Tab-separated table of C-alpha atoms in Angstrom:
chain	number	residue	atom	x	y	z
V	6	SER	CA	135.053	-131.444	102.412
V	7	VAL	CA	138.066	-129.254	103.231
V	8	ASP	CA	140.080	-130.698	100.334
V	9	VAL	CA	137.174	-130.080	97.967
V	10	LEU	CA	137.148	-126.392	98.904
V	11	ASN	CA	140.944	-126.228	98.513
V	12	VAL	CA	140.651	-126.980	94.794
V	13	VAL	CA	139.294	-123.556	93.780
V	14	PRO	CA	142.147	-121.330	95.043
V	15	SER	CA	144.821	-123.858	94.036
V	16	VAL	CA	143.611	-123.941	90.415
V	17	SER	CA	143.368	-120.151	90.393
V	18	LEU	CA	146.956	-119.828	91.587
V	19	VAL	CA	148.194	-122.304	88.967
V	20	PHE	CA	146.625	-120.340	86.127
V	21	LEU	CA	147.663	-116.964	87.549
V	22	GLY	CA	151.217	-118.089	88.264
V	23	VAL	CA	151.773	-119.884	84.962
V	24	GLY	CA	150.250	-116.956	83.051
V	25	SER	CA	152.528	-114.450	84.767
V	26	TYR	CA	155.536	-116.748	84.355
V	27	ALA	CA	154.796	-117.253	80.648
V	28	ALA	CA	154.648	-113.478	80.157
V	29	THR	CA	158.358	-113.222	80.944
V	30	THR	CA	159.748	-116.720	80.309
V	31	ALA	CA	159.076	-119.477	77.804
V	32	VAL	CA	157.135	-122.356	79.350
V	33	GLY	CA	159.008	-125.609	78.766
V	34	ASP	CA	157.443	-128.882	77.717
V	35	ARG	CA	157.782	-130.375	81.195
V	36	VAL	CA	155.985	-127.493	82.885
V	37	GLY	CA	153.336	-127.406	80.169
V	38	PHE	CA	152.712	-131.138	80.553
V	39	ALA	CA	152.529	-130.798	84.344
V	40	VAL	CA	149.999	-127.972	84.091
V	41	ALA	CA	147.895	-129.858	81.548
V	42	SER	CA	147.989	-133.041	83.641
V	43	ALA	CA	147.041	-131.204	86.829
V	44	VAL	CA	144.188	-129.351	85.147
V	45	GLY	CA	142.937	-132.600	83.607
V	46	LEU	CA	143.072	-134.396	86.946
V	47	ILE	CA	141.332	-131.547	88.747
V	48	ALA	CA	138.653	-131.416	86.035
V	49	ALA	CA	138.065	-135.157	86.458
V	50	ILE	CA	137.834	-134.773	90.239
V	51	VAL	CA	135.379	-131.883	89.918
V	52	ALA	CA	133.266	-133.872	87.448
V	53	ALA	CA	133.256	-136.879	89.800
V	54	ILE	CA	132.284	-134.668	92.733
V	55	ALA	CA	129.458	-133.097	90.711
V	56	LEU	CA	128.185	-136.545	89.731
V	57	VAL	CA	128.318	-137.832	93.303
V	58	TRP	CA	126.614	-134.662	94.532
V	59	ARG	CA	123.847	-135.080	91.955
V	60	PHE	CA	123.123	-138.573	93.248
V	61	ARG	CA	124.133	-137.988	96.886
V	62	ALA	CA	120.937	-139.456	98.303
V	63	ALA	CA	121.483	-142.699	96.421
V	64	VAL	CA	125.154	-142.747	97.486
V	65	VAL	CA	124.250	-142.436	101.172
V	66	ASP	CA	121.543	-145.088	100.836
V	67	ARG	CA	123.379	-147.695	98.771
V	68	VAL	CA	127.151	-147.409	99.225
V	69	PRO	CA	127.250	-148.328	102.951
V	70	GLY	CA	124.954	-151.293	102.289
V	71	ALA	CA	127.346	-152.553	99.624
V	72	VAL	CA	130.649	-151.878	101.398
V	73	GLY	CA	129.609	-153.140	104.855
V	74	PRO	CA	128.667	-156.718	103.848
V	75	PHE	CA	131.713	-156.946	101.555
V	76	LEU	CA	134.165	-156.039	104.321
V	77	GLY	CA	132.166	-158.146	106.758
V	78	ARG	CA	133.467	-161.228	104.968
V	79	PHE	CA	136.805	-160.603	106.656
V	80	ASP	CA	137.139	-161.549	110.303
V	81	ARG	CA	138.585	-158.220	111.387
V	82	PHE	CA	135.553	-156.201	110.229
V	83	ASP	CA	131.997	-156.085	111.546
V	84	ALA	CA	129.540	-155.478	108.689
V	85	GLU	CA	126.972	-153.555	110.739
V	86	THR	CA	129.568	-151.298	112.332
V	87	ILE	CA	131.178	-150.514	108.965
V	88	GLU	CA	127.808	-149.824	107.359
V	89	ALA	CA	126.621	-147.517	110.143
V	90	GLY	CA	129.923	-145.657	110.338
V	91	LEU	CA	130.173	-145.149	106.597
V	92	ALA	CA	126.576	-143.938	106.342
V	93	ASP	CA	127.258	-141.428	109.127
V	94	ARG	CA	130.454	-140.163	107.497
V	95	LEU	CA	128.864	-139.788	104.070
V	96	GLY	CA	125.908	-137.957	105.567
V	97	ASN	CA	128.198	-135.579	107.451
V	98	PHE	CA	130.321	-134.970	104.345
V	99	PHE	CA	127.371	-133.887	102.213
V	100	ALA	CA	125.900	-131.891	105.092
V	101	ASP	CA	129.182	-129.980	105.520
V	102	ILE	CA	129.391	-129.143	101.818
V	103	GLU	CA	125.755	-128.047	101.738
V	104	ARG	CA	126.154	-125.952	104.886
V	105	VAL	CA	129.070	-124.042	103.393
V	106	GLY	CA	127.640	-123.836	99.872
V	107	THR	CA	124.441	-122.180	101.016
V	108	ASP	CA	126.258	-119.546	103.073
V	109	ARG	CA	128.070	-117.206	100.684
V	110	THR	CA	129.854	-115.302	103.440
V	111	ARG	CA	131.197	-118.483	104.978
V	112	LEU	CA	132.136	-119.885	101.570
V	113	LEU	CA	134.017	-116.719	100.648
V	114	GLY	CA	135.828	-116.752	103.985
V	115	ILE	CA	136.886	-120.386	103.624
V	116	VAL	CA	138.151	-119.914	100.076
V	117	ALA	CA	140.025	-116.758	101.150
V	118	LEU	CA	141.686	-118.586	104.042
V	119	SER	CA	142.610	-121.453	101.723
V	120	LEU	CA	144.165	-118.954	99.322
V	121	VAL	CA	146.166	-117.405	102.162
V	122	GLY	CA	147.357	-120.878	103.136
V	123	TRP	CA	148.627	-121.602	99.613
V	124	LEU	CA	150.391	-118.216	99.496
V	125	PHE	CA	152.078	-118.879	102.851
V	126	GLN	CA	153.377	-122.204	101.526
V	127	ALA	CA	154.679	-120.459	98.407
V	128	ALA	CA	156.402	-117.908	100.642
V	129	ALA	CA	157.903	-120.716	102.730
V	130	LEU	CA	159.404	-122.341	99.629
V	131	THR	CA	160.833	-118.981	98.528
V	132	VAL	CA	162.443	-118.539	101.955
V	133	ALA	CA	163.806	-122.106	101.818
V	134	PHE	CA	165.663	-121.285	98.590
V	135	ALA	CA	167.077	-118.119	100.157
V	136	ALA	CA	168.178	-120.197	103.150
V	137	VAL	CA	170.307	-122.483	100.959
V	138	GLY	CA	171.831	-119.500	99.159
V	139	HIS	CA	169.861	-119.658	95.889
V	140	PRO	CA	167.158	-116.969	95.844
V	141	ILE	CA	164.419	-117.465	93.230
V	142	SER	CA	161.508	-115.388	91.959
V	143	PRO	CA	158.565	-115.558	94.408
V	144	LEU	CA	156.328	-116.041	91.375
V	145	VAL	CA	157.556	-119.576	90.660
V	146	PRO	CA	156.429	-121.166	93.953
V	147	VAL	CA	152.973	-119.601	93.486
V	148	PHE	CA	152.136	-122.164	90.796
V	149	VAL	CA	154.732	-124.860	91.538
V	150	VAL	CA	153.451	-125.568	95.066
V	151	PRO	CA	149.795	-126.194	94.069
V	152	LEU	CA	150.929	-128.247	91.064
V	153	SER	CA	153.195	-130.425	93.168
V	154	TYR	CA	150.430	-131.147	95.649
V	155	VAL	CA	148.562	-132.980	92.917
V	156	ALA	CA	151.093	-135.706	93.768
V	157	GLY	CA	149.428	-135.812	97.181
V	158	ALA	CA	146.730	-137.915	95.501
V	159	THR	CA	149.195	-140.811	95.515
V	160	PRO	CA	148.615	-143.428	98.244
V	161	LEU	CA	151.422	-142.049	100.398
V	162	PRO	CA	151.128	-140.444	103.853
V	163	GLY	CA	150.883	-136.703	103.265
V	164	GLY	CA	152.166	-137.228	99.722
V	165	LEU	CA	155.533	-138.158	101.261
V	166	GLY	CA	158.050	-138.723	98.473
V	167	GLY	CA	155.601	-137.891	95.703
V	168	ILE	CA	155.335	-134.191	96.497
V	169	GLU	CA	159.094	-133.844	96.989
V	170	ALA	CA	159.786	-135.498	93.626
V	171	ALA	CA	157.171	-133.324	91.912
V	172	LEU	CA	158.654	-130.159	93.419
V	173	VAL	CA	162.168	-131.012	92.245
V	174	GLY	CA	160.873	-132.006	88.801
V	175	LEU	CA	159.022	-128.707	88.384
V	176	LEU	CA	161.662	-126.433	89.911
V	177	VAL	CA	164.590	-127.660	87.817
V	178	PRO	CA	163.216	-126.307	84.494
V	179	THR	CA	161.633	-123.177	86.003
V	180	THR	CA	164.432	-121.821	88.207
V	181	GLY	CA	167.710	-122.727	86.519
V	182	VAL	CA	169.102	-123.717	89.918
V	183	ALA	CA	171.187	-126.885	90.256
V	184	ALA	CA	169.196	-129.999	91.151
V	185	SER	CA	171.258	-130.543	94.307
V	186	ALA	CA	170.416	-127.057	95.629
V	187	ILE	CA	166.757	-127.511	94.687
V	188	THR	CA	166.640	-130.809	96.558
V	189	ALA	CA	168.127	-129.155	99.640
V	190	ALA	CA	165.601	-126.314	99.490
V	191	VAL	CA	162.706	-128.738	99.002
V	192	LEU	CA	163.799	-130.770	102.026
V	193	VAL	CA	163.986	-127.600	104.135
V	194	PHE	CA	160.545	-126.572	102.891
V	195	ARG	CA	158.891	-129.942	103.511
V	196	GLY	CA	160.562	-130.191	106.898
V	197	ALA	CA	158.920	-126.899	107.866
V	198	VAL	CA	155.438	-127.431	106.408
V	199	TYR	CA	155.059	-131.216	106.827
V	200	TRP	CA	157.417	-132.834	109.314
V	201	LEU	CA	157.402	-130.111	111.974
V	202	PRO	CA	153.591	-129.757	112.122
V	203	MET	CA	153.233	-133.547	112.043
V	204	VAL	CA	155.608	-133.998	114.979
V	205	ILE	CA	153.952	-131.238	117.019
V	206	GLY	CA	150.443	-132.332	116.039
V	207	GLY	CA	151.209	-136.004	116.637
V	208	ALA	CA	152.614	-135.299	120.077
V	209	SER	CA	149.623	-133.108	120.942
V	210	ALA	CA	147.129	-135.698	119.709
V	211	SER	CA	148.898	-138.427	121.665
V	212	ALA	CA	148.896	-136.352	124.840
V	213	LEU	CA	145.203	-135.515	124.452
V	214	GLY	CA	144.388	-139.151	123.714
V	215	VAL	CA	146.193	-140.348	126.840
V	216	LYS	CA	144.478	-137.663	128.906
V	217	ALA	CA	141.050	-138.601	127.514
V	218	PHE	CA	141.728	-142.278	128.179
V	219	GLU	CA	142.699	-141.562	131.769
């Protein structure tokens, strides 16, 4: 439900950033293809979400009953447990979306906070380039960061590898900085926004889990 709400500000930043960038610099084929691909993927995701939402009652009623018995064929899964857990998760997902969607103040606040989060990540990438001695326009990360996170849809933990490759691929034609310097800046950026929070969060979760177990 959080990722669904993240789509709106990310798409807005892509269009705003690319539009502002195009006003001063020619948009290359690679960037144009990346923007078109991201918009197409996001449009497909939104259409799929709308379709699932339209038939949400049927999804909650039928999907767990189909998935549970299928996974129950394997020894490591219990069909009834899978079915009950999936039904509960699906119900909570739709309830969360509905709760936010019917409260305009809450919806506006969530979208605003999501937008702030994207802008902070763009600022972090700008600072990472300054840290490696190659300052870039703050405008470029505004649309490059949301575009690169489309790679997070790959079956990799946190988009690990996919997002880094997408960032380098988008920053080379838009910044004019050497690929080696871009790679260094991207590693600094991802270390700050992915690895550091994961280490701190993982340690905290482990400590809380041990405490709860005790």
